[in-house]
mmCIF file of C-alpha atoms in Angstrom:
data_model
loop_
_atom_site.group_PDB
_atom_site.id
_atom_site.type_symbol
_atom_site.label_atom_id
_atom_site.label_comp_id
_atom_site.label_asym_id
_atom_site.label_seq_id
_atom_site.Cartn_x
_atom_site.Cartn_y
_atom_site.Cartn_z
ATOM 1 C CA UNK A 241 -78.023 -34.020 15.158
ATOM 2 C CA UNK A 242 -76.091 -30.768 15.629
ATOM 3 C CA UNK A 243 -72.399 -30.450 16.307
ATOM 4 C CA UNK A 244 -71.174 -28.629 19.433
ATOM 5 C CA UNK A 245 -67.833 -27.505 20.808
ATOM 6 C CA UNK A 246 -67.904 -27.433 24.596
ATOM 7 C CA UNK A 247 -65.935 -26.533 27.692
ATOM 8 C CA UNK A 248 -66.612 -28.778 30.679
ATOM 9 C CA UNK A 249 -65.171 -29.635 34.095
ATOM 10 C CA UNK A 250 -64.445 -33.136 35.310
ATOM 11 C CA UNK A 251 -64.804 -34.499 38.873
ATOM 12 C CA UNK A 252 -61.268 -33.401 39.709
ATOM 13 C CA UNK A 253 -61.941 -29.802 38.734
ATOM 14 C CA UNK A 254 -59.894 -29.900 35.539
ATOM 15 C CA UNK A 255 -61.176 -28.090 32.437
ATOM 16 C CA UNK A 256 -61.850 -30.246 29.391
ATOM 17 C CA UNK A 257 -62.456 -28.945 25.870
ATOM 18 C CA UNK A 258 -63.989 -31.125 23.176
ATOM 19 C CA UNK A 259 -66.697 -31.585 20.577
ATOM 20 C CA UNK A 260 -69.762 -33.800 20.415
ATOM 21 C CA UNK A 261 -72.938 -34.453 18.437
ATOM 22 C CA UNK A 262 -76.209 -33.772 20.271
ATOM 23 C CA UNK A 263 -79.844 -33.076 19.468
ATOM 24 C CA UNK A 264 -79.792 -29.808 21.463
ATOM 25 C CA UNK A 265 -77.995 -28.139 24.365
ATOM 26 C CA UNK A 266 -79.971 -30.135 26.959
ATOM 27 C CA UNK A 267 -79.027 -33.380 25.226
ATOM 28 C CA UNK A 268 -75.399 -32.203 25.181
ATOM 29 C CA UNK A 269 -75.494 -31.625 28.946
ATOM 30 C CA UNK A 270 -76.969 -35.095 29.551
ATOM 31 C CA UNK A 271 -74.361 -36.760 27.368
ATOM 32 C CA UNK A 272 -71.509 -34.973 29.147
ATOM 33 C CA UNK A 273 -72.858 -35.941 32.594
ATOM 34 C CA UNK A 274 -72.790 -39.585 31.522
ATOM 35 C CA UNK A 275 -69.089 -39.065 30.834
ATOM 36 C CA UNK A 276 -68.540 -37.520 34.270
ATOM 37 C CA UNK A 277 -68.285 -33.958 32.950
ATOM 38 C CA UNK A 278 -70.161 -30.791 33.971
ATOM 39 C CA UNK A 279 -70.957 -28.419 31.111
ATOM 40 C CA UNK A 280 -69.569 -24.869 31.505
ATOM 41 C CA UNK A 281 -70.320 -23.380 28.078
ATOM 42 C CA UNK A 282 -70.733 -24.436 24.498
ATOM 43 C CA UNK A 283 -71.186 -23.181 20.944
ATOM 44 C CA UNK A 284 -72.666 -24.758 17.863
ATOM 45 C CA UNK A 285 -70.213 -25.338 15.012
ATOM 46 C CA UNK A 286 -69.906 -27.034 11.673
ATOM 47 C CA UNK A 287 -69.300 -30.766 11.792
ATOM 48 C CA UNK A 288 -65.909 -32.037 10.572
ATOM 49 C CA UNK A 289 -67.519 -33.378 7.406
ATOM 50 C CA UNK A 290 -69.086 -29.968 6.662
ATOM 51 C CA UNK A 291 -65.747 -28.248 7.190
ATOM 52 C CA UNK A 292 -64.009 -30.582 4.796
ATOM 53 C CA UNK A 293 -66.724 -30.086 2.192
ATOM 54 C CA UNK A 294 -66.458 -26.350 2.716
ATOM 55 C CA UNK A 295 -62.806 -26.463 1.691
ATOM 56 C CA UNK A 296 -63.876 -27.754 -1.704
ATOM 57 C CA UNK A 297 -63.298 -31.453 -1.100
ATOM 58 C CA UNK A 298 -66.930 -32.646 -1.074
ATOM 59 C CA UNK A 299 -67.494 -33.977 -4.588
ATOM 60 C CA UNK A 300 -63.834 -33.885 -5.508
ATOM 61 C CA UNK A 301 -62.918 -36.465 -2.863
ATOM 62 C CA UNK A 302 -63.841 -39.389 -5.076
ATOM 63 C CA UNK A 303 -61.377 -38.075 -7.670
ATOM 64 C CA UNK A 304 -58.534 -37.016 -5.368
ATOM 65 C CA UNK A 305 -58.664 -40.213 -3.282
ATOM 66 C CA UNK A 306 -57.798 -43.256 -5.333
ATOM 67 C CA UNK A 307 -58.543 -46.914 -4.788
ATOM 68 C CA UNK A 308 -54.964 -47.591 -3.707
ATOM 69 C CA UNK A 309 -55.260 -44.937 -0.990
ATOM 70 C CA UNK A 310 -58.282 -46.792 0.434
ATOM 71 C CA UNK A 311 -56.314 -50.037 0.196
ATOM 72 C CA UNK A 312 -53.561 -48.505 2.337
ATOM 73 C CA UNK A 313 -56.234 -47.209 4.731
ATOM 74 C CA UNK A 314 -57.736 -50.699 5.135
ATOM 75 C CA UNK A 315 -54.341 -52.384 5.545
ATOM 76 C CA UNK A 316 -53.216 -49.929 8.219
ATOM 77 C CA UNK A 317 -56.431 -50.218 10.244
ATOM 78 C CA UNK A 318 -56.474 -54.009 9.849
ATOM 79 C CA UNK A 319 -52.955 -54.387 11.229
ATOM 80 C CA UNK A 320 -53.478 -51.968 14.107
ATOM 81 C CA UNK A 321 -56.855 -53.532 14.955
ATOM 82 C CA UNK A 322 -55.350 -57.015 15.121
ATOM 83 C CA UNK A 323 -52.524 -55.621 17.291
ATOM 84 C CA UNK A 324 -55.089 -54.269 19.777
ATOM 85 C CA UNK A 325 -54.404 -50.582 19.095
ATOM 86 C CA UNK A 326 -57.515 -48.406 19.612
ATOM 87 C CA UNK A 327 -59.106 -47.142 16.402
ATOM 88 C CA UNK A 328 -58.708 -43.508 17.439
ATOM 89 C CA UNK A 329 -54.959 -43.892 17.983
ATOM 90 C CA UNK A 330 -54.626 -45.809 14.708
ATOM 91 C CA UNK A 331 -56.417 -43.032 12.798
ATOM 92 C CA UNK A 332 -54.206 -40.368 14.373
ATOM 93 C CA UNK A 333 -51.060 -42.284 13.386
ATOM 94 C CA UNK A 334 -52.370 -42.718 9.848
ATOM 95 C CA UNK A 335 -53.341 -39.049 9.661
ATOM 96 C CA UNK A 336 -49.846 -37.962 10.695
ATOM 97 C CA UNK A 337 -48.115 -40.300 8.225
ATOM 98 C CA UNK A 338 -50.444 -39.743 5.242
ATOM 99 C CA UNK A 339 -48.933 -37.793 2.337
ATOM 100 C CA UNK A 340 -52.195 -37.407 0.379
ATOM 101 C CA UNK A 341 -53.835 -34.094 1.453
ATOM 102 C CA UNK A 342 -57.391 -35.172 0.589
ATOM 103 C CA UNK A 343 -57.354 -38.415 2.554
ATOM 104 C CA UNK A 344 -55.412 -36.809 5.403
ATOM 105 C CA UNK A 345 -58.142 -34.186 5.863
ATOM 106 C CA UNK A 346 -60.847 -36.839 5.745
ATOM 107 C CA UNK A 347 -59.050 -38.905 8.400
ATOM 108 C CA UNK A 348 -58.600 -35.783 10.523
ATOM 109 C CA UNK A 349 -62.321 -35.052 10.285
ATOM 110 C CA UNK A 350 -63.157 -38.671 11.128
ATOM 111 C CA UNK A 351 -60.866 -38.467 14.150
ATOM 112 C CA UNK A 352 -62.755 -35.420 15.428
ATOM 113 C CA UNK A 353 -66.087 -37.161 14.843
ATOM 114 C CA UNK A 354 -64.992 -40.238 16.803
ATOM 115 C CA UNK A 355 -63.721 -38.023 19.620
ATOM 116 C CA UNK A 356 -67.187 -36.455 19.566
ATOM 117 C CA UNK A 357 -68.832 -39.815 20.238
ATOM 118 C CA UNK A 358 -69.343 -41.383 16.812
ATOM 119 C CA UNK A 359 -68.237 -44.866 15.836
ATOM 120 C CA UNK A 360 -65.889 -45.507 12.917
ATOM 121 C CA UNK A 361 -68.733 -46.518 10.599
ATOM 122 C CA UNK A 362 -70.769 -43.438 11.542
ATOM 123 C CA UNK A 363 -67.755 -41.212 10.842
ATOM 124 C CA UNK A 364 -67.376 -42.864 7.428
ATOM 125 C CA UNK A 365 -70.994 -42.124 6.554
ATOM 126 C CA UNK A 366 -70.133 -38.407 6.604
ATOM 127 C CA UNK A 367 -68.046 -39.006 3.455
ATOM 128 C CA UNK A 368 -70.160 -41.000 0.976
ATOM 129 C CA UNK A 369 -67.907 -39.847 -1.894
ATOM 130 C CA UNK A 370 -65.007 -41.734 -0.266
ATOM 131 C CA UNK A 371 -66.616 -44.604 1.655
ATOM 132 C CA UNK A 372 -69.492 -46.310 -0.129
ATOM 133 C CA UNK A 373 -72.626 -47.526 1.631
ATOM 134 C CA UNK A 374 -71.337 -51.102 1.410
ATOM 135 C CA UNK A 375 -67.998 -50.069 2.923
ATOM 136 C CA UNK A 376 -69.625 -48.309 5.891
ATOM 137 C CA UNK A 377 -72.186 -51.106 6.379
ATOM 138 C CA UNK A 378 -69.471 -53.766 6.503
ATOM 139 C CA UNK A 379 -67.430 -51.708 8.975
ATOM 140 C CA UNK A 380 -70.564 -51.345 11.150
ATOM 141 C CA UNK A 381 -71.117 -55.117 11.006
ATOM 142 C CA UNK A 382 -67.482 -55.688 11.970
ATOM 143 C CA UNK A 383 -67.843 -53.334 14.934
ATOM 144 C CA UNK A 384 -70.985 -55.139 16.092
ATOM 145 C CA UNK A 385 -69.470 -58.618 15.767
ATOM 146 C CA UNK A 386 -66.001 -57.756 17.065
ATOM 147 C CA UNK A 387 -64.450 -58.911 13.762
ATOM 148 C CA UNK A 388 -63.353 -55.493 12.487
ATOM 149 C CA UNK A 389 -59.894 -56.763 11.505
ATOM 150 C CA UNK A 390 -61.383 -59.575 9.418
ATOM 151 C CA UNK A 391 -63.794 -57.188 7.687
ATOM 152 C CA UNK A 392 -60.984 -54.747 6.898
ATOM 153 C CA UNK A 393 -58.912 -57.593 5.455
ATOM 154 C CA UNK A 394 -61.818 -58.643 3.210
ATOM 155 C CA UNK A 395 -62.382 -55.057 2.105
ATOM 156 C CA UNK A 396 -58.682 -54.817 1.264
ATOM 157 C CA UNK A 397 -58.896 -57.990 -0.823
ATOM 158 C CA UNK A 398 -61.921 -56.590 -2.668
ATOM 159 C CA UNK A 399 -60.075 -53.327 -3.400
ATOM 160 C CA UNK A 400 -57.084 -55.309 -4.703
ATOM 161 C CA UNK A 401 -59.402 -57.277 -6.985
ATOM 162 C CA UNK A 402 -61.014 -54.092 -8.301
ATOM 163 C CA UNK A 403 -57.586 -52.585 -8.939
ATOM 164 C CA UNK A 404 -56.482 -55.715 -10.798
ATOM 165 C CA UNK A 405 -59.629 -55.756 -12.957
ATOM 166 C CA UNK A 406 -59.215 -52.055 -13.750
ATOM 167 C CA UNK A 407 -55.579 -52.575 -14.761
ATOM 168 C CA UNK A 408 -56.465 -55.549 -16.989
ATOM 169 C CA UNK A 409 -59.278 -53.574 -18.627
ATOM 170 C CA UNK A 410 -56.931 -50.657 -19.346
ATOM 171 C CA UNK A 411 -54.367 -52.999 -20.880
ATOM 172 C CA UNK A 412 -57.091 -54.644 -22.944
ATOM 173 C CA UNK A 413 -58.408 -51.359 -24.320
ATOM 174 C CA UNK A 414 -55.099 -49.513 -24.767
ATOM 175 C CA UNK A 415 -53.946 -51.347 -27.894
ATOM 176 C CA UNK A 416 -57.249 -51.298 -29.839
ATOM 177 C CA UNK A 417 -57.722 -47.639 -28.912
ATOM 178 C CA UNK A 418 -54.281 -46.789 -30.320
ATOM 179 C CA UNK A 419 -54.693 -48.885 -33.462
ATOM 180 C CA UNK A 420 -58.254 -47.595 -33.936
ATOM 181 C CA UNK A 421 -56.979 -44.007 -33.807
ATOM 182 C CA UNK A 422 -54.301 -44.887 -36.374
ATOM 183 C CA UNK A 423 -56.889 -46.533 -38.655
ATOM 184 C CA UNK A 424 -59.180 -43.489 -38.433
ATOM 185 C CA UNK A 425 -56.260 -41.166 -39.139
ATOM 186 C CA UNK A 426 -55.157 -43.223 -42.158
ATOM 187 C CA UNK A 427 -58.729 -43.422 -43.447
ATOM 188 C CA UNK A 428 -59.191 -39.660 -43.132
ATOM 189 C CA UNK A 429 -55.893 -38.968 -44.949
ATOM 190 C CA UNK A 430 -56.698 -41.401 -47.753
ATOM 191 C CA UNK A 431 -60.238 -40.148 -48.290
ATOM 192 C CA UNK A 432 -59.559 -36.418 -48.096
ATOM 193 C CA UNK A 433 -56.172 -36.112 -49.806
ATOM 194 C CA UNK A 434 -54.717 -39.160 -51.542
ATOM 195 C CA UNK A 435 -57.844 -40.679 -53.131
ATOM 196 C CA UNK A 436 -59.100 -37.368 -54.661
ATOM 197 C CA UNK A 437 -55.693 -36.830 -56.280
ATOM 198 C CA UNK A 438 -55.673 -40.343 -57.761
ATOM 199 C CA UNK A 439 -59.297 -40.142 -58.889
ATOM 200 C CA UNK A 440 -58.518 -37.041 -60.974
ATOM 201 C CA UNK A 441 -56.441 -39.263 -63.247
ATOM 202 C CA UNK A 442 -59.013 -42.071 -63.266
ATOM 203 C CA UNK A 443 -61.766 -39.647 -64.255
ATOM 204 C CA UNK A 444 -59.886 -38.710 -67.446
ATOM 205 C CA UNK A 445 -59.822 -42.288 -68.711
ATOM 206 C CA UNK A 446 -63.450 -42.150 -69.858
ATOM 207 C CA UNK A 447 -64.259 -45.785 -69.110
ATOM 208 C CA UNK A 448 -66.908 -47.374 -66.936
ATOM 209 C CA UNK A 449 -65.691 -47.789 -63.360
ATOM 210 C CA UNK A 450 -66.252 -50.950 -61.301
ATOM 211 C CA UNK A 451 -68.622 -50.909 -58.322
ATOM 212 C CA UNK A 452 -65.889 -50.868 -55.665
ATOM 213 C CA UNK A 453 -64.257 -47.835 -57.314
ATOM 214 C CA UNK A 454 -67.584 -45.989 -57.461
ATOM 215 C CA UNK A 455 -68.080 -46.800 -53.778
ATOM 216 C CA UNK A 456 -64.630 -45.378 -53.019
ATOM 217 C CA UNK A 457 -65.450 -42.196 -54.927
ATOM 218 C CA UNK A 458 -68.723 -41.821 -53.001
ATOM 219 C CA UNK A 459 -66.998 -42.257 -49.623
ATOM 220 C CA UNK A 460 -64.195 -39.884 -50.603
ATOM 221 C CA UNK A 461 -66.656 -37.201 -51.737
ATOM 222 C CA UNK A 462 -68.545 -37.640 -48.473
ATOM 223 C CA UNK A 463 -65.361 -37.111 -46.452
ATOM 224 C CA UNK A 464 -64.321 -34.068 -48.491
ATOM 225 C CA UNK A 465 -67.735 -32.379 -48.398
ATOM 226 C CA UNK A 466 -68.662 -33.225 -44.810
ATOM 227 C CA UNK A 467 -65.299 -33.718 -43.063
ATOM 228 C CA UNK A 468 -66.484 -31.674 -40.048
ATOM 229 C CA UNK A 469 -69.517 -33.955 -39.638
ATOM 230 C CA UNK A 470 -67.288 -37.054 -39.833
ATOM 231 C CA UNK A 471 -64.999 -35.660 -37.134
ATOM 232 C CA UNK A 472 -67.793 -34.422 -34.869
ATOM 233 C CA UNK A 473 -70.184 -37.374 -35.238
ATOM 234 C CA UNK A 474 -68.470 -39.776 -32.764
ATOM 235 C CA UNK A 475 -68.303 -37.079 -30.068
ATOM 236 C CA UNK A 476 -71.902 -36.007 -30.646
ATOM 237 C CA UNK A 477 -73.166 -39.585 -30.536
ATOM 238 C CA UNK A 478 -71.254 -40.385 -27.332
ATOM 239 C CA UNK A 479 -72.322 -37.079 -25.772
ATOM 240 C CA UNK A 480 -75.960 -37.756 -26.624
ATOM 241 C CA UNK A 481 -75.755 -41.231 -25.100
ATOM 242 C CA UNK A 482 -74.095 -39.824 -21.965
ATOM 243 C CA UNK A 483 -76.753 -37.135 -21.517
ATOM 244 C CA UNK A 484 -79.517 -39.667 -22.150
ATOM 245 C CA UNK A 485 -78.076 -42.071 -19.577
ATOM 246 C CA UNK A 486 -77.802 -39.287 -16.986
ATOM 247 C CA UNK A 487 -81.291 -37.859 -17.551
ATOM 248 C CA UNK A 488 -83.521 -40.780 -18.580
ATOM 249 C CA UNK A 489 -83.852 -44.054 -16.634
ATOM 250 C CA UNK A 490 -85.328 -45.727 -19.742
ATOM 251 C CA UNK A 491 -82.298 -44.750 -21.847
ATOM 252 C CA UNK A 492 -79.916 -45.909 -19.144
ATOM 253 C CA UNK A 493 -81.665 -49.281 -18.880
ATOM 254 C CA UNK A 494 -81.506 -49.739 -22.641
ATOM 255 C CA UNK A 495 -77.826 -48.769 -22.809
ATOM 256 C CA UNK A 496 -76.983 -51.074 -19.885
ATOM 257 C CA UNK A 497 -78.769 -53.961 -21.581
ATOM 258 C CA UNK A 498 -76.930 -53.333 -24.840
ATOM 259 C CA UNK A 499 -73.634 -53.089 -22.938
ATOM 260 C CA UNK A 500 -73.837 -56.622 -21.553
ATOM 261 C CA UNK A 501 -75.128 -57.968 -24.896
ATOM 262 C CA UNK A 502 -72.286 -56.580 -27.016
ATOM 263 C CA UNK A 503 -70.308 -59.271 -28.846
ATOM 264 C CA UNK A 504 -67.052 -60.310 -27.151
ATOM 265 C CA UNK A 505 -66.909 -57.422 -24.625
ATOM 266 C CA UNK A 506 -70.455 -57.666 -23.220
ATOM 267 C CA UNK A 507 -70.083 -61.104 -21.571
ATOM 268 C CA UNK A 508 -66.803 -60.003 -19.961
ATOM 269 C CA UNK A 509 -68.431 -56.874 -18.482
ATOM 270 C CA UNK A 510 -71.323 -58.964 -17.178
ATOM 271 C CA UNK A 511 -68.981 -61.491 -15.551
ATOM 272 C CA UNK A 512 -66.955 -58.725 -13.889
ATOM 273 C CA UNK A 513 -70.138 -57.272 -12.348
ATOM 274 C CA UNK A 514 -71.406 -60.699 -11.222
ATOM 275 C CA UNK A 515 -68.017 -61.607 -9.737
ATOM 276 C CA UNK A 516 -67.980 -58.429 -7.645
ATOM 277 C CA UNK A 517 -71.583 -58.908 -6.551
ATOM 278 C CA UNK A 518 -70.893 -62.488 -5.459
ATOM 279 C CA UNK A 519 -67.752 -61.421 -3.587
ATOM 280 C CA UNK A 520 -69.493 -58.551 -1.763
ATOM 281 C CA UNK A 521 -72.542 -60.741 -1.077
ATOM 282 C CA UNK A 522 -70.262 -63.322 0.581
ATOM 283 C CA UNK A 523 -68.504 -60.578 2.557
ATOM 284 C CA UNK A 524 -71.739 -59.051 3.842
ATOM 285 C CA UNK A 525 -73.265 -62.445 4.640
ATOM 286 C CA UNK A 526 -70.141 -63.466 6.586
ATOM 287 C CA UNK A 527 -70.312 -60.179 8.535
ATOM 288 C CA UNK A 528 -73.809 -61.061 9.753
ATOM 289 C CA UNK A 529 -75.890 -58.902 7.420
ATOM 290 C CA UNK A 530 -79.225 -60.503 6.517
ATOM 291 C CA UNK A 531 -79.732 -62.053 3.083
ATOM 292 C CA UNK A 532 -82.444 -59.562 2.138
ATOM 293 C CA UNK A 533 -80.171 -56.631 3.039
ATOM 294 C CA UNK A 534 -77.297 -58.263 1.132
ATOM 295 C CA UNK A 535 -79.485 -58.519 -1.960
ATOM 296 C CA UNK A 536 -80.699 -54.912 -1.641
ATOM 297 C CA UNK A 537 -77.126 -53.674 -1.301
ATOM 298 C CA UNK A 538 -76.012 -55.761 -4.286
ATOM 299 C CA UNK A 539 -78.844 -54.201 -6.291
ATOM 300 C CA UNK A 540 -77.674 -50.705 -5.314
ATOM 301 C CA UNK A 541 -74.003 -51.249 -6.227
ATOM 302 C CA UNK A 542 -74.471 -53.241 -9.439
ATOM 303 C CA UNK A 543 -73.724 -50.226 -11.619
ATOM 304 C CA UNK A 544 -75.842 -51.718 -14.406
ATOM 305 C CA UNK A 545 -79.600 -51.266 -14.404
ATOM 306 C CA UNK A 546 -80.252 -54.548 -16.192
ATOM 307 C CA UNK A 547 -78.351 -56.526 -13.536
ATOM 308 C CA UNK A 548 -79.803 -54.347 -10.751
ATOM 309 C CA UNK A 549 -83.279 -55.277 -11.996
ATOM 310 C CA UNK A 550 -82.309 -58.941 -11.910
ATOM 311 C CA UNK A 551 -81.105 -58.584 -8.295
ATOM 312 C CA UNK A 552 -84.382 -56.866 -7.439
ATOM 313 C CA UNK A 553 -86.148 -59.933 -8.805
ATOM 314 C CA UNK A 554 -83.948 -62.133 -6.609
ATOM 315 C CA UNK A 555 -84.994 -60.059 -3.592
ATOM 316 C CA UNK A 556 -88.688 -60.494 -4.407
ATOM 317 C CA UNK A 557 -88.272 -64.246 -4.832
ATOM 318 C CA UNK A 558 -86.418 -64.623 -1.512
ATOM 319 C CA UNK A 559 -88.871 -62.334 0.298
ATOM 320 C CA UNK A 560 -91.697 -64.538 -1.019
ATOM 321 C CA UNK A 561 -90.147 -67.526 0.743
ATOM 322 C CA UNK A 562 -88.072 -69.103 -2.022
ATOM 323 C CA UNK A 563 -84.470 -70.152 -1.582
ATOM 324 C CA UNK A 564 -81.528 -67.985 -2.640
ATOM 325 C CA UNK A 565 -80.613 -70.444 -5.401
ATOM 326 C CA UNK A 566 -84.184 -70.338 -6.751
ATOM 327 C CA UNK A 567 -84.067 -66.546 -6.744
ATOM 328 C CA UNK A 568 -80.804 -66.522 -8.697
ATOM 329 C CA UNK A 569 -82.170 -69.125 -11.122
ATOM 330 C CA UNK A 570 -85.182 -66.896 -11.850
ATOM 331 C CA UNK A 571 -82.919 -64.110 -13.209
ATOM 332 C CA UNK A 572 -81.508 -66.202 -16.060
ATOM 333 C CA UNK A 573 -78.091 -64.589 -15.541
ATOM 334 C CA UNK A 574 -76.264 -67.489 -13.944
ATOM 335 C CA UNK A 575 -75.191 -70.729 -15.666
ATOM 336 C CA UNK A 576 -76.229 -74.122 -14.330
ATOM 337 C CA UNK A 577 -72.822 -74.790 -12.717
ATOM 338 C CA UNK A 578 -73.001 -71.596 -10.644
ATOM 339 C CA UNK A 579 -76.578 -72.313 -9.592
ATOM 340 C CA UNK A 580 -75.560 -75.811 -8.550
ATOM 341 C CA UNK A 581 -72.741 -74.382 -6.405
ATOM 342 C CA UNK A 582 -75.167 -71.997 -4.672
ATOM 343 C CA UNK A 583 -77.738 -74.768 -4.155
ATOM 344 C CA UNK A 584 -75.171 -77.095 -2.562
ATOM 345 C CA UNK A 585 -73.807 -74.304 -0.350
ATOM 346 C CA UNK A 586 -77.278 -73.289 0.774
ATOM 347 C CA UNK A 587 -78.227 -76.874 1.561
ATOM 348 C CA UNK A 588 -75.036 -77.557 3.524
ATOM 349 C CA UNK A 589 -75.055 -74.270 5.429
ATOM 350 C CA UNK A 590 -71.946 -73.051 3.612
ATOM 351 C CA UNK A 591 -73.516 -70.297 1.505
ATOM 352 C CA UNK A 592 -70.616 -67.943 2.174
ATOM 353 C CA UNK A 593 -68.063 -70.416 0.802
ATOM 354 C CA UNK A 594 -70.280 -71.131 -2.204
ATOM 355 C CA UNK A 595 -70.553 -67.432 -3.042
ATOM 356 C CA UNK A 596 -66.785 -67.052 -2.686
ATOM 357 C CA UNK A 597 -66.361 -69.962 -5.099
ATOM 358 C CA UNK A 598 -68.765 -68.269 -7.517
ATOM 359 C CA UNK A 599 -66.689 -65.073 -7.324
ATOM 360 C CA UNK A 600 -63.505 -67.097 -7.960
ATOM 361 C CA UNK A 601 -65.196 -68.907 -10.865
ATOM 362 C CA UNK A 602 -66.180 -65.650 -12.549
ATOM 363 C CA UNK A 603 -62.846 -63.948 -11.808
ATOM 364 C CA UNK A 604 -60.910 -66.788 -13.400
ATOM 365 C CA UNK A 605 -63.301 -66.843 -16.364
ATOM 366 C CA UNK A 606 -62.865 -63.070 -16.824
ATOM 367 C CA UNK A 607 -59.054 -63.364 -16.820
ATOM 368 C CA UNK A 608 -59.117 -66.145 -19.393
ATOM 369 C CA UNK A 609 -61.661 -64.289 -21.569
ATOM 370 C CA UNK A 610 -59.536 -61.123 -21.465
ATOM 371 C CA UNK A 611 -56.428 -63.058 -22.465
ATOM 372 C CA UNK A 612 -58.261 -64.646 -25.400
ATOM 373 C CA UNK A 613 -59.724 -61.318 -26.488
ATOM 374 C CA UNK A 614 -56.353 -59.586 -26.224
ATOM 375 C CA UNK A 615 -54.811 -62.305 -28.390
ATOM 376 C CA UNK A 616 -57.546 -61.733 -31.003
ATOM 377 C CA UNK A 617 -57.389 -57.941 -31.080
ATOM 378 C CA UNK A 618 -53.955 -57.490 -32.656
ATOM 379 C CA UNK A 619 -54.500 -59.693 -35.745
ATOM 380 C CA UNK A 620 -58.058 -58.381 -36.149
ATOM 381 C CA UNK A 621 -56.959 -54.743 -36.194
ATOM 382 C CA UNK A 622 -54.120 -55.623 -38.587
ATOM 383 C CA UNK A 623 -56.573 -57.323 -40.956
ATOM 384 C CA UNK A 624 -58.934 -54.315 -40.806
ATOM 385 C CA UNK A 625 -56.144 -51.863 -41.637
ATOM 386 C CA UNK A 626 -54.861 -54.139 -44.420
ATOM 387 C CA UNK A 627 -58.350 -54.555 -45.898
ATOM 388 C CA UNK A 628 -58.863 -50.784 -45.908
ATOM 389 C CA UNK A 629 -55.612 -50.128 -47.742
ATOM 390 C CA UNK A 630 -56.257 -53.037 -50.127
ATOM 391 C CA UNK A 631 -59.697 -51.615 -50.993
ATOM 392 C CA UNK A 632 -58.184 -48.245 -51.863
ATOM 393 C CA UNK A 633 -55.377 -49.767 -53.908
ATOM 394 C CA UNK A 634 -57.611 -52.131 -55.895
ATOM 395 C CA UNK A 635 -60.196 -49.403 -56.481
ATOM 396 C CA UNK A 636 -57.540 -47.025 -57.817
ATOM 397 C CA UNK A 637 -55.150 -49.374 -59.574
ATOM 398 C CA UNK A 638 -57.836 -51.706 -60.996
ATOM 399 C CA UNK A 639 -59.156 -49.249 -63.593
ATOM 400 C CA UNK A 640 -55.596 -48.229 -64.482
ATOM 401 C CA UNK A 641 -54.639 -51.862 -65.040
ATOM 402 C CA UNK A 642 -57.764 -52.436 -67.168
ATOM 403 C CA UNK A 643 -56.864 -49.411 -69.300
ATOM 404 C CA UNK A 644 -53.313 -50.611 -69.817
ATOM 405 C CA UNK A 645 -54.586 -54.099 -70.762
ATOM 406 C CA UNK A 646 -56.716 -52.623 -73.569
ATOM 407 C CA UNK A 647 -53.811 -50.768 -75.172
ATOM 408 C CA UNK A 648 -52.561 -52.549 -78.279
ATOM 409 C CA UNK A 649 -48.907 -52.276 -79.072
#
C-alpha cells in the first residue's frame, strides 16, 4: 500500500486533514467515504516508518531501544488497556512522557499509522528492529481475542525474564573474564621478560635441564619471537568464526552445535533457549495461535540453528499427525520428566499450563546451574593461576637447587 496525506470534508462541511494507507487514489476515496468524508485533495508521502528510518533510526533502533524500554512500553499499554483507555490515546500519552528519543519517535510514527487506519500490530510491523515477529503476532492475537491486556502482561513477564537471564549471564562471565585477562597478562609478562632473564643464569650452569624447564624455555622463546602472533591470534580466530557464522550456514550450524555441547556452559545455554521457547510457545498457544504456527515461530526465534532444526523436526512430526509430545520426544533435546509433563498436559487439555511448567522447570534449573558454576569459577581460576606460577618457579629454581646440592663444601 501507499501512504497518502489528504484534505477532506465531513457531512457538516468541516475540513478534515489526515493520513491513510491506500492502494491508489480511488481506493483512498472509497475508504474516506466509508468514514463519512468527501475527498478534496491529496498527496502521496512517505509512511511514518519510512520517515523514521530516513532520520537514521532504521537499523540503529535495536541498539538505541533497550529491553527495559520495551518493558515500560508493555506495562504502560497493559495498564491503560485494562483501564479502558483507547490505544491511540495511550500511545499519545506515552509519546509525550517518553524521555528516550528513539522510542518516542517510533511511538509517534505508530500513532500516525494508527490514525491512518492501521491496527497496533500492523503499526508494530513497520519496525521489525524494535518489535519482533513474535511480539507483533501476539499483539495481533490479543487484538483478535479481546485479551490485549493479558497479552501485554505476558510479554512484559517475558521481557523481565530475558532481562534477568542477561543480568545473571553478565555476572557469571564478569569474574572469569577479569581473572582470565589477569592470567594472560601475567603469563605474557613472565614469558617475555622475567623468564628470559632467569634463563640467562640457568644457561651458564652447563648441566642437563629437566623436561619441564626445557618446555618453559620453548614457550618463552615462542612468546619472545612471535609475541605479535600470540596477541593477535585470539582476535583473528574469533573474527574468522564470526565471519564464517555470518556468511556460511554450514559453519553457523557447526558453531551452534558446538556451543550447546561445550562442557559446563553448553547445557546452560541450551536450557536458557529451551526455557524461552517453552514460555513463548505457551504464550502464543494461549493467545489462540495454532500449534503449527507456534512451532514455526519457535523455530524462527531459537537463535541456534541446531535447536531450530530440532523444532523444524517437531513441526514435521506434528504436521504428519503425531502428538506434540511425540514431536518433542523425536528431537532428543528434552528429558523424560519434561516429556511426561507435556504428555499429561496434552492429554488433559492443559497444554498451556504444561508448557509454562516446562519453562519454570528450565528457568529454575538454569539459575541453580549458574550458581553452581559461579561457585566453581573462583577456585578454578585461582588454581590455574597458581599452577602457572608454580610451573615457572619450579622450572627456574629446580635446576638452581640441583646445582647447589652438587656443590661440596
